[in-house]
């Protein structure tokens, strides 16, 4: 298999049998989700499911939108949210500290 086809397959855009939104998110580990419609489309295009199926996965608590990394919103499977947040917390919190200092917000404020 050439590198282009391998990359498409790894990103679930070619030749796979994953059909559930939570399977897509689990395979990708996390997916950036700043824009609601964009991340719904990204998951739906990989799982060959509807946006309603993805919303149902949220409602069932299978996937969540959270700030696991860099203060950026990501979709992760619910069972991974805790360890992923703990793993990335120090770097994320340090980034917030630098940002607060740069705009003059102190801990007292």
GROMACS .gro file of C-alpha atoms in nm:
model
  109
    1UNK     CA    1   0.000   0.000   0.000
    2UNK     CA    2   0.140   0.341  -0.084
    3UNK     CA    3   0.181   0.613   0.177
    4UNK     CA    4  -0.119   0.817   0.058
    5UNK     CA    5  -0.357   0.523   0.089
    6UNK     CA    6  -0.207   0.431   0.428
    7UNK     CA    7  -0.261   0.784   0.555
    8UNK     CA    8  -0.620   0.790   0.430
    9UNK     CA    9  -0.684   0.456   0.596
   10UNK     CA   10  -0.524   0.566   0.924
   11UNK     CA   11  -0.747   0.874   0.924
   12UNK     CA   12  -1.050   0.652   0.854
   13UNK     CA   13  -1.115   0.813   0.517
   14UNK     CA   14  -1.060   0.495   0.317
   15UNK     CA   15  -1.111   0.121   0.351
   16UNK     CA   16  -1.231   0.064   0.709
   17UNK     CA   17  -1.529  -0.089   0.886
   18UNK     CA   18  -1.578   0.152   1.177
   19UNK     CA   19  -1.940   0.269   1.187
   20UNK     CA   20  -2.004   0.416   1.533
   21UNK     CA   21  -1.910   0.772   1.635
   22UNK     CA   22  -1.742   0.654   1.956
   23UNK     CA   23  -1.530   0.407   1.757
   24UNK     CA   24  -1.408   0.689   1.532
   25UNK     CA   25  -1.319   0.912   1.826
   26UNK     CA   26  -1.148   0.624   2.006
   27UNK     CA   27  -0.943   0.537   1.697
   28UNK     CA   28  -0.834   0.899   1.653
   29UNK     CA   29  -0.776   0.932   2.032
   30UNK     CA   30  -0.906   1.288   2.023
   31UNK     CA   31  -1.047   1.519   1.758
   32UNK     CA   32  -1.035   1.896   1.769
   33UNK     CA   33  -1.384   2.034   1.812
   34UNK     CA   34  -1.379   2.413   1.826
   35UNK     CA   35  -1.655   2.440   1.567
   36UNK     CA   36  -1.963   2.226   1.635
   37UNK     CA   37  -2.070   2.164   1.277
   38UNK     CA   38  -1.716   2.100   1.160
   39UNK     CA   39  -1.644   1.831   1.418
   40UNK     CA   40  -1.983   1.667   1.361
   41UNK     CA   41  -1.899   1.648   0.991
   42UNK     CA   42  -1.550   1.515   1.061
   43UNK     CA   43  -1.688   1.230   1.270
   44UNK     CA   44  -1.983   1.158   1.038
   45UNK     CA   45  -1.761   1.138   0.729
   46UNK     CA   46  -1.546   0.875   0.898
   47UNK     CA   47  -1.821   0.666   1.058
   48UNK     CA   48  -2.068   0.694   0.770
   49UNK     CA   49  -2.331   0.794   1.023
   50UNK     CA   50  -2.562   1.089   1.062
   51UNK     CA   51  -2.509   1.395   1.278
   52UNK     CA   52  -2.805   1.269   1.485
   53UNK     CA   53  -2.609   0.950   1.557
   54UNK     CA   54  -2.322   1.161   1.690
   55UNK     CA   55  -2.553   1.374   1.903
   56UNK     CA   56  -2.699   1.051   2.042
   57UNK     CA   57  -2.347   0.933   2.131
   58UNK     CA   58  -2.305   1.258   2.328
   59UNK     CA   59  -2.643   1.213   2.496
   60UNK     CA   60  -2.554   0.854   2.586
   61UNK     CA   61  -2.230   0.975   2.747
   62UNK     CA   62  -2.008   0.782   2.505
   63UNK     CA   63  -1.820   1.087   2.376
   64UNK     CA   64  -1.759   1.430   2.531
   65UNK     CA   65  -1.626   1.770   2.430
   66UNK     CA   66  -1.367   1.887   2.678
   67UNK     CA   67  -1.047   2.086   2.707
   68UNK     CA   68  -0.800   1.801   2.742
   69UNK     CA   69  -0.513   1.982   2.571
   70UNK     CA   70  -0.383   2.337   2.533
   71UNK     CA   71  -0.717   2.485   2.632
   72UNK     CA   72  -0.849   2.375   2.293
   73UNK     CA   73  -1.179   2.190   2.278
   74UNK     CA   74  -1.149   1.827   2.171
   75UNK     CA   75  -1.388   1.534   2.140
   76UNK     CA   76  -1.274   1.224   2.329
   77UNK     CA   77  -1.444   0.904   2.436
   78UNK     CA   78  -1.578   0.958   2.786
   79UNK     CA   79  -1.364   0.685   2.940
   80UNK     CA   80  -1.043   0.861   2.820
   81UNK     CA   81  -1.130   1.214   2.933
   82UNK     CA   82  -0.993   1.176   3.287
   83UNK     CA   83  -0.650   1.031   3.214
   84UNK     CA   84  -0.601   1.251   2.911
   85UNK     CA   85  -0.678   1.567   3.109
   86UNK     CA   86  -0.443   1.460   3.391
   87UNK     CA   87  -0.169   1.383   3.141
   88UNK     CA   88  -0.192   1.727   2.977
   89UNK     CA   89  -0.297   1.939   3.278
   90UNK     CA   90   0.044   2.075   3.380
   91UNK     CA   91   0.130   2.199   3.033
   92UNK     CA   92  -0.216   2.346   2.985
   93UNK     CA   93  -0.219   2.521   3.323
   94UNK     CA   94   0.133   2.658   3.269
   95UNK     CA   95   0.015   2.801   2.938
   96UNK     CA   96  -0.276   2.973   3.111
   97UNK     CA   97  -0.036   3.121   3.367
   98UNK     CA   98   0.185   3.271   3.096
   99UNK     CA   99  -0.118   3.409   2.915
  100UNK     CA  100  -0.256   3.567   3.234
  101UNK     CA  101   0.083   3.727   3.307
  102UNK     CA  102   0.105   3.865   2.954
  103UNK     CA  103  -0.224   4.049   2.992
  104UNK     CA  104  -0.164   4.158   3.352
  105UNK     CA  105  -0.397   3.924   3.540
  106UNK     CA  106  -0.254   3.818   3.875
  107UNK     CA  107  -0.363   3.532   4.101
  108UNK     CA  108  -0.516   3.789   4.336
  109UNK     CA  109  -0.737   3.923   4.061
   0.00000   0.00000   0.00000
